[in-house]
GROMACS .gro file of C-alpha atoms in nm:
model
  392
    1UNK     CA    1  -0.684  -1.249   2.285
    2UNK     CA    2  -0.697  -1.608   2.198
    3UNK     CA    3  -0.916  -1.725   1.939
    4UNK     CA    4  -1.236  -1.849   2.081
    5UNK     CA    5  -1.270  -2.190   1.953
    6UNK     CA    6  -0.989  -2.332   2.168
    7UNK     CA    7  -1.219  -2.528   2.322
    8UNK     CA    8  -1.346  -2.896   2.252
    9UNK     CA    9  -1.691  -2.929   2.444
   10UNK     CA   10  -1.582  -2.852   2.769
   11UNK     CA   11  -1.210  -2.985   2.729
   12UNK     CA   12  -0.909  -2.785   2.584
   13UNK     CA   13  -0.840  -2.435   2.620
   14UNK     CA   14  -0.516  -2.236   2.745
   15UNK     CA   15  -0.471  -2.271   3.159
   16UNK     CA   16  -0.136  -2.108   3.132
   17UNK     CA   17   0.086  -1.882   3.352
   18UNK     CA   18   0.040  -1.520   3.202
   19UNK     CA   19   0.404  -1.549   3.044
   20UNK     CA   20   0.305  -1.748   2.820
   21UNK     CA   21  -0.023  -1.604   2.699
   22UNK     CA   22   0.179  -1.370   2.446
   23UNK     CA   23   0.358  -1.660   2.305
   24UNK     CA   24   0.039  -1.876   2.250
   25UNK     CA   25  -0.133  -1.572   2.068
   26UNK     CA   26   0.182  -1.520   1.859
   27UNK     CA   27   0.204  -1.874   1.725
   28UNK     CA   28  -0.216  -1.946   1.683
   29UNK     CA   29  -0.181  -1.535   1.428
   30UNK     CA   30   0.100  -1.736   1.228
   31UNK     CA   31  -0.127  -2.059   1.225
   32UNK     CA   32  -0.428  -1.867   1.105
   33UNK     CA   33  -0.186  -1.664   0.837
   34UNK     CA   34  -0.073  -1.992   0.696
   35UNK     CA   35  -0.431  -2.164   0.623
   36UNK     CA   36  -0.490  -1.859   0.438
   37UNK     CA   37  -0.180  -1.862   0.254
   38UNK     CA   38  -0.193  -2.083  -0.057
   39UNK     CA   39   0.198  -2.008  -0.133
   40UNK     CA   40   0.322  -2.151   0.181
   41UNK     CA   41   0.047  -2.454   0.206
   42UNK     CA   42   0.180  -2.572  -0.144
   43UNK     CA   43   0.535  -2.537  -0.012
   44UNK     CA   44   0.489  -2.770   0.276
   45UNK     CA   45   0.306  -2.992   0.019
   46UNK     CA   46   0.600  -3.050  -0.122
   47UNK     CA   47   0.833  -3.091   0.137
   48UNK     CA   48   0.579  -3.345   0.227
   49UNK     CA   49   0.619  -3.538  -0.074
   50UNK     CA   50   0.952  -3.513  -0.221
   51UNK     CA   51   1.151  -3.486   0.107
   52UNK     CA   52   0.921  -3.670   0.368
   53UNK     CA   53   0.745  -3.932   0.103
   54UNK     CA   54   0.407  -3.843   0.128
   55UNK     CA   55   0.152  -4.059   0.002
   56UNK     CA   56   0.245  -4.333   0.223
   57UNK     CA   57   0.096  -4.658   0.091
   58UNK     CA   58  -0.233  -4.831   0.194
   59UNK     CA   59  -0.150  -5.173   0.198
   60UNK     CA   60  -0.362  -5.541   0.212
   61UNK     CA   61  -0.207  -5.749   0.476
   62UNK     CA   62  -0.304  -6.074   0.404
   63UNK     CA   63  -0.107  -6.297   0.608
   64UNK     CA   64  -0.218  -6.126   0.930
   65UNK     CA   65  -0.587  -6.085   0.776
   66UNK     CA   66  -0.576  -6.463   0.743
   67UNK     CA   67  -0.447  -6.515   1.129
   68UNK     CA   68  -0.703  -6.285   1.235
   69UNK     CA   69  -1.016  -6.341   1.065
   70UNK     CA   70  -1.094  -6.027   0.980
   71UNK     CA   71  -0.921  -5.772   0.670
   72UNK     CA   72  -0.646  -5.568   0.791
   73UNK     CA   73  -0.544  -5.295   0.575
   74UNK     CA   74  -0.208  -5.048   0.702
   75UNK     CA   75  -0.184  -4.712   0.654
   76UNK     CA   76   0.212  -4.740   0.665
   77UNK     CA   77   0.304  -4.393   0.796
   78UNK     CA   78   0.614  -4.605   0.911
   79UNK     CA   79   0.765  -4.560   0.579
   80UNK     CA   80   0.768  -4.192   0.574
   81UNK     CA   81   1.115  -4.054   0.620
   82UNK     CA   82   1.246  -4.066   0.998
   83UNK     CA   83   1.031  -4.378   1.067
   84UNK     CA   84   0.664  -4.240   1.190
   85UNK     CA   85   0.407  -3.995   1.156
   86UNK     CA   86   0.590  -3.720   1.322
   87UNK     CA   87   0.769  -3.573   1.025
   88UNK     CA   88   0.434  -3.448   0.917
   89UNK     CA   89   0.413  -3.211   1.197
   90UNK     CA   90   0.766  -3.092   1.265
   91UNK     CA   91   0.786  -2.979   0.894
   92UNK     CA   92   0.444  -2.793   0.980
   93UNK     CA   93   0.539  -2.599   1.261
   94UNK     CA   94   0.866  -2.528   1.142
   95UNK     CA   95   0.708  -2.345   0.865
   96UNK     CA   96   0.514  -2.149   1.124
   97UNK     CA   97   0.851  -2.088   1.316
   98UNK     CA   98   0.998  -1.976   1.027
   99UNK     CA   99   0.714  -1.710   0.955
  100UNK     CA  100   0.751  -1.578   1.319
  101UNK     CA  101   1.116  -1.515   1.282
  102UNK     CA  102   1.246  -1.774   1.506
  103UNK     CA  103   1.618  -1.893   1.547
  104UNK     CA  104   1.577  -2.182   1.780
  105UNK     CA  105   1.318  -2.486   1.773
  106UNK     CA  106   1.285  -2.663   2.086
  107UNK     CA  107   1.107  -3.016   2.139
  108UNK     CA  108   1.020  -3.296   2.370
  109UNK     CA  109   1.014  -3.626   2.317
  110UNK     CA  110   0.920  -4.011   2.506
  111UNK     CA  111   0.973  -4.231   2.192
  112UNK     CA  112   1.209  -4.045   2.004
  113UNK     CA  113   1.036  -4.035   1.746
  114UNK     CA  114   0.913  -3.645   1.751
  115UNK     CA  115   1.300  -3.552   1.870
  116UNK     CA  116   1.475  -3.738   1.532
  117UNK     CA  117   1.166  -3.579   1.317
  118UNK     CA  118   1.199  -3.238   1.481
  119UNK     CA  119   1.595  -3.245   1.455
  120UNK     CA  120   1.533  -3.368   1.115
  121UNK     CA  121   1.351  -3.058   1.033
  122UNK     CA  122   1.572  -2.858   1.159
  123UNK     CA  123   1.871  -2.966   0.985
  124UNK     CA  124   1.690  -2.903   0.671
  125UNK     CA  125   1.552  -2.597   0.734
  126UNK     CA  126   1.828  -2.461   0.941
  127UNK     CA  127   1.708  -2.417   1.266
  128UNK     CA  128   1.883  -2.465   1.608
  129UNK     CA  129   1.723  -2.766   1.800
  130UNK     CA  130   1.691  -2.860   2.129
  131UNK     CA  131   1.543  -3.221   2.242
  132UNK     CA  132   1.449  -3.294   2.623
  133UNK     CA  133   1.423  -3.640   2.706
  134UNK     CA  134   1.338  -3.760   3.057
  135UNK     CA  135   1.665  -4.016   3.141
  136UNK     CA  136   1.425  -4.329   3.132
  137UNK     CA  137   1.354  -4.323   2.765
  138UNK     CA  138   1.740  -4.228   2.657
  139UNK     CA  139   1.809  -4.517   2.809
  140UNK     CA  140   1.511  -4.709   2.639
  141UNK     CA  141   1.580  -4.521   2.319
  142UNK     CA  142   1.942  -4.515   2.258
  143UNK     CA  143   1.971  -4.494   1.860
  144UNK     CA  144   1.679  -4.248   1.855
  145UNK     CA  145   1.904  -4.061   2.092
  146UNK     CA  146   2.231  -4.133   1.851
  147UNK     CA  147   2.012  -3.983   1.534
  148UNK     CA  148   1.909  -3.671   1.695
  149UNK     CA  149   2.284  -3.558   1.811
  150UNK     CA  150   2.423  -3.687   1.413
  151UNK     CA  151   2.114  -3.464   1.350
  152UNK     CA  152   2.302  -3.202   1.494
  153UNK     CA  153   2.054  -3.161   1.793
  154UNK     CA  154   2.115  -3.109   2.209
  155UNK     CA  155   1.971  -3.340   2.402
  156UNK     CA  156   1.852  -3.248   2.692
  157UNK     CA  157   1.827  -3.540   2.977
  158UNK     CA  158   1.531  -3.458   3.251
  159UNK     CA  159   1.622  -3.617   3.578
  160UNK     CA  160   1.296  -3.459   3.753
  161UNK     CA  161   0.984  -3.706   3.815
  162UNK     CA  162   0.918  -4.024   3.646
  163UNK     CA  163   1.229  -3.915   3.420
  164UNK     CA  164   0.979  -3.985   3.105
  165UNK     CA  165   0.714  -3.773   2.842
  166UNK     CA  166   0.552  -3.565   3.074
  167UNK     CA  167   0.848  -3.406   3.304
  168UNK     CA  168   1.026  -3.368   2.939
  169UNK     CA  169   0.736  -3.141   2.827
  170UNK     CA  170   0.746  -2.937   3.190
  171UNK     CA  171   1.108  -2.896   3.096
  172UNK     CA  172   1.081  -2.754   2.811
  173UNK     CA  173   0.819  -2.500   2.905
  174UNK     CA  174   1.038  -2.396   3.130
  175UNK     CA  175   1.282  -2.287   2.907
  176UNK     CA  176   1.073  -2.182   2.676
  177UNK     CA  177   0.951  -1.933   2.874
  178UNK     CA  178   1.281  -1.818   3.001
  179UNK     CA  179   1.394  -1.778   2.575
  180UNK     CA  180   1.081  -1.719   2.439
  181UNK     CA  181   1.218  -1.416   2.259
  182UNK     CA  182   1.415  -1.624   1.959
  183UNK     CA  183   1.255  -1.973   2.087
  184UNK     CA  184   0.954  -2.186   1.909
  185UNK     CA  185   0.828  -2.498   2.140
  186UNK     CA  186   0.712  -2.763   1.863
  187UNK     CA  187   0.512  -2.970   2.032
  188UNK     CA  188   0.525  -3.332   1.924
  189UNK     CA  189   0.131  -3.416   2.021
  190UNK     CA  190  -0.254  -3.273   2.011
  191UNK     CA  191  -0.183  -3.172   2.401
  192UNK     CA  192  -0.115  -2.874   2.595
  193UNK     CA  193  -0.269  -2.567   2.546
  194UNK     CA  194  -0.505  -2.429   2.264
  195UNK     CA  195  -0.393  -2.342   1.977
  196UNK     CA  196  -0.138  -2.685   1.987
  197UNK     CA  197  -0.404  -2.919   1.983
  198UNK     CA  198  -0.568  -2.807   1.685
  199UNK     CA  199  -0.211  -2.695   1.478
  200UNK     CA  200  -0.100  -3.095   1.504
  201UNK     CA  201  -0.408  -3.185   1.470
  202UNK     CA  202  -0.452  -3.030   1.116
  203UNK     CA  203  -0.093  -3.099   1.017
  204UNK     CA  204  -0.150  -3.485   1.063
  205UNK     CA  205  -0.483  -3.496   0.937
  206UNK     CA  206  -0.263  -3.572   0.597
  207UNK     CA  207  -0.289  -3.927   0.724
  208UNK     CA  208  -0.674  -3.948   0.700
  209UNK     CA  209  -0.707  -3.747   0.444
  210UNK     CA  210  -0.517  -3.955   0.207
  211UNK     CA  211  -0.650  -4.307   0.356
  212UNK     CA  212  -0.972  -4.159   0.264
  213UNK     CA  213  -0.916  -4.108  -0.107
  214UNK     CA  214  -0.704  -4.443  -0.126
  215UNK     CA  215  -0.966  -4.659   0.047
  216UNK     CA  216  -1.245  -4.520  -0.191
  217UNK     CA  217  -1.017  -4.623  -0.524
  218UNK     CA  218  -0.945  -4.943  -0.380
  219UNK     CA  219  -1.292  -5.034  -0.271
  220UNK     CA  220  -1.542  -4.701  -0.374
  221UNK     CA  221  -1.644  -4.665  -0.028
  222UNK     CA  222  -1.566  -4.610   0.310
  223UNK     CA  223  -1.384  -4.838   0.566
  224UNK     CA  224  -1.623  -5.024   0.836
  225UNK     CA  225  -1.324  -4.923   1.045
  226UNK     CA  226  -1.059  -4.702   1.166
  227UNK     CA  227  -0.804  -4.793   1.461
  228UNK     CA  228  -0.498  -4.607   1.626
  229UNK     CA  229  -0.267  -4.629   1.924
  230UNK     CA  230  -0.350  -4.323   2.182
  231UNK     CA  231  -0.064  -4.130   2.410
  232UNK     CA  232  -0.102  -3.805   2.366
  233UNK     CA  233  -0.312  -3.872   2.017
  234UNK     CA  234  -0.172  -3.707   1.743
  235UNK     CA  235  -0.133  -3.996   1.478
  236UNK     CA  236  -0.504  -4.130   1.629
  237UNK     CA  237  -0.654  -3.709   1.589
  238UNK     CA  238  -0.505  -3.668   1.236
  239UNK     CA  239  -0.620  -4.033   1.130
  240UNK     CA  240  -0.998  -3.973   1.267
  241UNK     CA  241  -1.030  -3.643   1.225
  242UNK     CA  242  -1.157  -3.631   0.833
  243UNK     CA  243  -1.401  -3.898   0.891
  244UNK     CA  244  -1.503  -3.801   1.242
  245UNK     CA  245  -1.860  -3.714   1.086
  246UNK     CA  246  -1.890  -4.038   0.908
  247UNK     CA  247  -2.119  -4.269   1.096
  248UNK     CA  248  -2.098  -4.551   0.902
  249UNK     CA  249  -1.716  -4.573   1.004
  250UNK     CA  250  -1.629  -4.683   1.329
  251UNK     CA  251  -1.372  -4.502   1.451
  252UNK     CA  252  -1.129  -4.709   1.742
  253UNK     CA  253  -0.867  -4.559   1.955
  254UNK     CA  254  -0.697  -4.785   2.159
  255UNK     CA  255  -0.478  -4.699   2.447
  256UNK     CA  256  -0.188  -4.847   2.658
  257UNK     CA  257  -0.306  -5.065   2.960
  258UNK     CA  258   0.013  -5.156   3.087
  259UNK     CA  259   0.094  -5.460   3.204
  260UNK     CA  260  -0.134  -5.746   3.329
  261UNK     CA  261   0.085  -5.805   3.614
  262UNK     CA  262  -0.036  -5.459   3.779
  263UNK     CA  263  -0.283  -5.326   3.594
  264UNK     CA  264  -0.318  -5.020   3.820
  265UNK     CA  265  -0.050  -4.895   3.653
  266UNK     CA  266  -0.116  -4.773   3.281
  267UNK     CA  267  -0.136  -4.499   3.057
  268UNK     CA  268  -0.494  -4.522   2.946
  269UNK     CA  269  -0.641  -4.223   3.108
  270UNK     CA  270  -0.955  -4.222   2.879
  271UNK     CA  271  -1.034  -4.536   3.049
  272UNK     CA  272  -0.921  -4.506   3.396
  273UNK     CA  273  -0.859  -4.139   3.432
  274UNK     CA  274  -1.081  -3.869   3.503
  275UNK     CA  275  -1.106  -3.433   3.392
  276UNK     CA  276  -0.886  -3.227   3.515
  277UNK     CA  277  -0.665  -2.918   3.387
  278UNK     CA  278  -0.290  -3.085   3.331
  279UNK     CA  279   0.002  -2.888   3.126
  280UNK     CA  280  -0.223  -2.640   2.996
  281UNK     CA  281  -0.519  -2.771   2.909
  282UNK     CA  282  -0.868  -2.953   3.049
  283UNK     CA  283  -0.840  -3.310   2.993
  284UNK     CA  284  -0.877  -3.679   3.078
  285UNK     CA  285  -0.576  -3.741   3.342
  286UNK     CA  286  -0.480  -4.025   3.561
  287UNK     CA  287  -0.465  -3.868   3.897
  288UNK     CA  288  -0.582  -3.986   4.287
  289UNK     CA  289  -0.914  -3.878   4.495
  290UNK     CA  290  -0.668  -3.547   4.595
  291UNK     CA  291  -0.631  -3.494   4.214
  292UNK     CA  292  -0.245  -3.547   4.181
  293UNK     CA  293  -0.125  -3.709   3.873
  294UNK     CA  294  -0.062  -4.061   3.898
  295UNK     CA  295   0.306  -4.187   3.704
  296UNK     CA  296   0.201  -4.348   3.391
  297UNK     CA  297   0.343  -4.709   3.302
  298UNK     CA  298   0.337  -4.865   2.891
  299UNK     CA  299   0.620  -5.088   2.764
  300UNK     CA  300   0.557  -4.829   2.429
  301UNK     CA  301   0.779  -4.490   2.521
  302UNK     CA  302   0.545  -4.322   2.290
  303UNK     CA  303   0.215  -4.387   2.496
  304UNK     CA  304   0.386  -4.348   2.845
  305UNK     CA  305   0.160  -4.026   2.917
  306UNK     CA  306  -0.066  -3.966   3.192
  307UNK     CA  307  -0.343  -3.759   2.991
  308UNK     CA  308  -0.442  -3.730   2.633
  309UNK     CA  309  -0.520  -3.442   2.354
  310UNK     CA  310  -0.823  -3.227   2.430
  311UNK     CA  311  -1.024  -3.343   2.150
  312UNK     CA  312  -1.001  -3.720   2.209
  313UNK     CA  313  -1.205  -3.633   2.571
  314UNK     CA  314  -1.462  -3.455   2.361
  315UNK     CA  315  -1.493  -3.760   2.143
  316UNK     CA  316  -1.461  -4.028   2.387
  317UNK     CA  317  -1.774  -3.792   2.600
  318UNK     CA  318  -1.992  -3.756   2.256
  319UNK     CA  319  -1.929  -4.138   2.130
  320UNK     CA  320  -1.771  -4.020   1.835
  321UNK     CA  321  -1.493  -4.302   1.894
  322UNK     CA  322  -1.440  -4.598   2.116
  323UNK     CA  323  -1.149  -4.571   2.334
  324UNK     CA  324  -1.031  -4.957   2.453
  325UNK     CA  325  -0.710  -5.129   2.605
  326UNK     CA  326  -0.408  -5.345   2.484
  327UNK     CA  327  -0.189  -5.496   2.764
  328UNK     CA  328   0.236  -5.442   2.694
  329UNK     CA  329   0.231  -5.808   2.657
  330UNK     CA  330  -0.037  -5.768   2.416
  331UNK     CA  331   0.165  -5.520   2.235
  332UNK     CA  332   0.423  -5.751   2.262
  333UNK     CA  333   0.313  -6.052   2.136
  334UNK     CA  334   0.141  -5.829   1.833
  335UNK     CA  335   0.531  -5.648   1.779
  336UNK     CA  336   0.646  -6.007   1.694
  337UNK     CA  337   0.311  -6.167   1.493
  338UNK     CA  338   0.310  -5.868   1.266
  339UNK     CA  339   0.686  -5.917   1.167
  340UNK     CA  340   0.675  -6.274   1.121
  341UNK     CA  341   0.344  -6.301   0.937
  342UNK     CA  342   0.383  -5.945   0.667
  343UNK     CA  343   0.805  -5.885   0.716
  344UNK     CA  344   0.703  -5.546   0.901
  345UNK     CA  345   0.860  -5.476   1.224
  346UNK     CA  346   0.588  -5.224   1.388
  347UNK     CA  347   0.686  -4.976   1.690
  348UNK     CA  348   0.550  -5.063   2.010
  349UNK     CA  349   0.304  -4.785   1.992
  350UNK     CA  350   0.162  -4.893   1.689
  351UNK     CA  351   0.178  -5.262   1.787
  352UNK     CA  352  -0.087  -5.165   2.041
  353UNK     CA  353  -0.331  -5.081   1.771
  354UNK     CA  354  -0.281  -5.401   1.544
  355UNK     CA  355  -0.330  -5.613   1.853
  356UNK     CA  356  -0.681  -5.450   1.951
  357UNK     CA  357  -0.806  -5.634   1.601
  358UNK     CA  358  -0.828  -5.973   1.798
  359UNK     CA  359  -1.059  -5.771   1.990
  360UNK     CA  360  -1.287  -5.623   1.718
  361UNK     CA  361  -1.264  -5.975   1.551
  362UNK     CA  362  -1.468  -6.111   1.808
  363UNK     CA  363  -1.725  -5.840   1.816
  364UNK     CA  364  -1.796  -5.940   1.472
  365UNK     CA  365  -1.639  -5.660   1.243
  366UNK     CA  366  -1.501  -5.769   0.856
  367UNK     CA  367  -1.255  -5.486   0.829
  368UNK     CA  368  -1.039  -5.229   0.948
  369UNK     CA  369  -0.753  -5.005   0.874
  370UNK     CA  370  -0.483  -4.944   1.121
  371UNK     CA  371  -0.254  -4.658   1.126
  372UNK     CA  372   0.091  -4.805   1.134
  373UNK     CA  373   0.214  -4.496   1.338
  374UNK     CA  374   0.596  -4.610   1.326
  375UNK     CA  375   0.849  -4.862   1.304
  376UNK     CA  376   1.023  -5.051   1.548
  377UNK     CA  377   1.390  -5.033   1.472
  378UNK     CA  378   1.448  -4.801   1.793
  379UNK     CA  379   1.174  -5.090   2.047
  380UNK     CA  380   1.411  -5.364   1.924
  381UNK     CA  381   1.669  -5.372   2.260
  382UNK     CA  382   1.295  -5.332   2.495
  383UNK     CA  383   1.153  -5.637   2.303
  384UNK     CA  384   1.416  -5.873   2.307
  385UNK     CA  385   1.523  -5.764   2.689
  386UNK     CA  386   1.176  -5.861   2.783
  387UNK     CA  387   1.197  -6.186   2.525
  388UNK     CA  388   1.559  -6.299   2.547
  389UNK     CA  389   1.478  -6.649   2.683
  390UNK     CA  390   1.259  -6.711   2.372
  391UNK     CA  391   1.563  -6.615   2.140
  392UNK     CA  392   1.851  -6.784   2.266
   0.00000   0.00000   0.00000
């Protein structure tokens, strides 16, 4: 039976066909045997730091505080090995795939970030790894796509649907109920059904963890503020989570609006979406009066989603965090201020969140730190596709 606190409020749980309820139970036994195990938690400590680069800096950017008006401190998670925040979780659930006796690691991916982290992994660890990608993002994400096959990974292209995140997830629950038998499904997010929301949850909360003990040496307090970029939420969950009890710390998630051309179409399901049950779980999904999902539209891969993690609709319900907007050409704009003013090319995901400070600027705030989820080495070919007459 599955643990009973897979749910969030009303939101989470495990709304899965019955083939998969013996695979769920299987992995949340090994997730509860590795909390208790001290041996294995030190282990992935220092994988973490010697392989991955854990503590990622906390660092004063005061060129963009300047432009802004208000001080912007990054929690540069873009500097970890592999480029984001996603290495912190692959090298967690590997460790849980490795307890269960697994052979095979299969992922999904939109950015391409989770596929080079979880191929990464792999390699290291020796597992077999299998990426699937809907077709729109390999072609948005090309060297992400080049790093996981030098990785030595498959990729998988997903012709089915909107050919992005979500149809690459439904793939790969398909298969991975068809080879459960030697098969682990790492799942890149805090979506899908319970126990995955709370397993990445707790294997990013690294991030706020450590911008908790930094911020108090550097200033011996708390933050006024916290903001992240919100897809499916896992950088945003494992940033919040250790100071979701903190009220004097406003905690900001910010999601993709799309574009301001056609604004009905977005990723920002917090905002414009409503509950309803969606790959496994109850959650905040775009979807029409009949309840189908709507396609999701964001010029970030990453955030092209058309729900969100569990937990983020139980905070956005209890007030626990503000969940707002950035437009792509927002994002955009923010992609190029932040490398011209601090020499730190952001991904596009991440640009969403350091161009919601404008916005908290002019509600008044002094301060904030941003989780610099990634870097934008793979968004370069989107940005100046969508910018070329302003480079020529």
């Amino acid at each position: 039976m599955l643990h009973r606190n897979r749910y969030f409020g009303k939101y989470g749980g495990s709304f899965s066909a019955e083939t998969l309820v013996p695979l769920l139970i299987e992995i949340e036994e090994a997730f509860e045997e590795f909390k208790k195990n001290r041996q294995m938690k030190e282990e992935l400590e220092i994988m973490l730091k010697n392989y991955a680069g854990r503590p990622t800096p906390l660092f004063y950017a005061k060129n963009l505080s300047k432009k802004i008006g208000i001080d912007v401190f990054l929690k540069r998670e873009d500097l970890l090995h592999t480029g984001a925040h996603k290495i912190n979780n692959a090298l967690g659930q590997m460790m849980l795939a490795r307890m269960m006796g697994k052979k095979r690691v299969i992922a999904e991916t939109g950015a391409g970030q989770h596929g080079v982290a979880t191929a990464t992994a792999a390699a290291y660890l020796g597992f077999e790894c299998m990426v699937f990608m809907g077709e729109e993002d390999i072609k948005r994400q090309a060297p992400n796509v080049r790093k996981m096959k030098l990785l030595g990974a498959e990729v998988i292209p997903v012709k089915s649907g909107s050919k992005t995140l979500k149809d690459a997830i439904n793939e790969a629950l398909r298969f991975w109920i068809a080879n459960a038998q030697d098969t682990y499904y790492l799942i890149g997010s805090v979506v899908g059904p319970h126990p995955y929301p709370r397993i990445v949850r707790y294997f990013q909360s690294v991030i706020g963890r450590e911008t908790k003990i930094q911020f108090k040496m550097l200033k011996n307090r708390l933050p006024e503020a916290l903001v992240a970029c919100v897809g499916g939420g896992s950088n945003a969950a494992g940033f919040f989570y250790p100071f979701i009890d903190q009220k004097d710390v406003k905690l900001f998630g910010v999601e993709a609006g799309g574009s301001l051309k056609d604004k009905k179409k977005n990723s920002a399901s917090l905002n414009y979406g409503k509950p309803g049950i969606f790959q496994g779980c109850l959650t905040y999904v775009l979807q029409d009066k009949s309840g189908s999902v709507l396609e999701a539209h964001s010029v970030a891969p990453g955030l092209d989603y058309p729900a969100v993690g569990p937990e983020h609709s139980f905070w956005k319900d209890t007030s626990k965090v503000e969940y707002g907007v950035v437009y792509d050409e927002e994002a955009l704009e923010y992609f190029e201020i932040l490398s011209k003013e601090e020499g730190i090319i952001p991904a596009l995901e991440s640009a969403h969140a350091v161009a919601f400070l404008e916005k908290l600027a002019k509600k008044g705030l002094k301060e904030a730190v941003v989780c610099l989820s990634g870097r934008g080495d793979k968004d370069l070919e989107t940005f100046f596709k969508i910018r070329a007459n302003s480079y020529q």
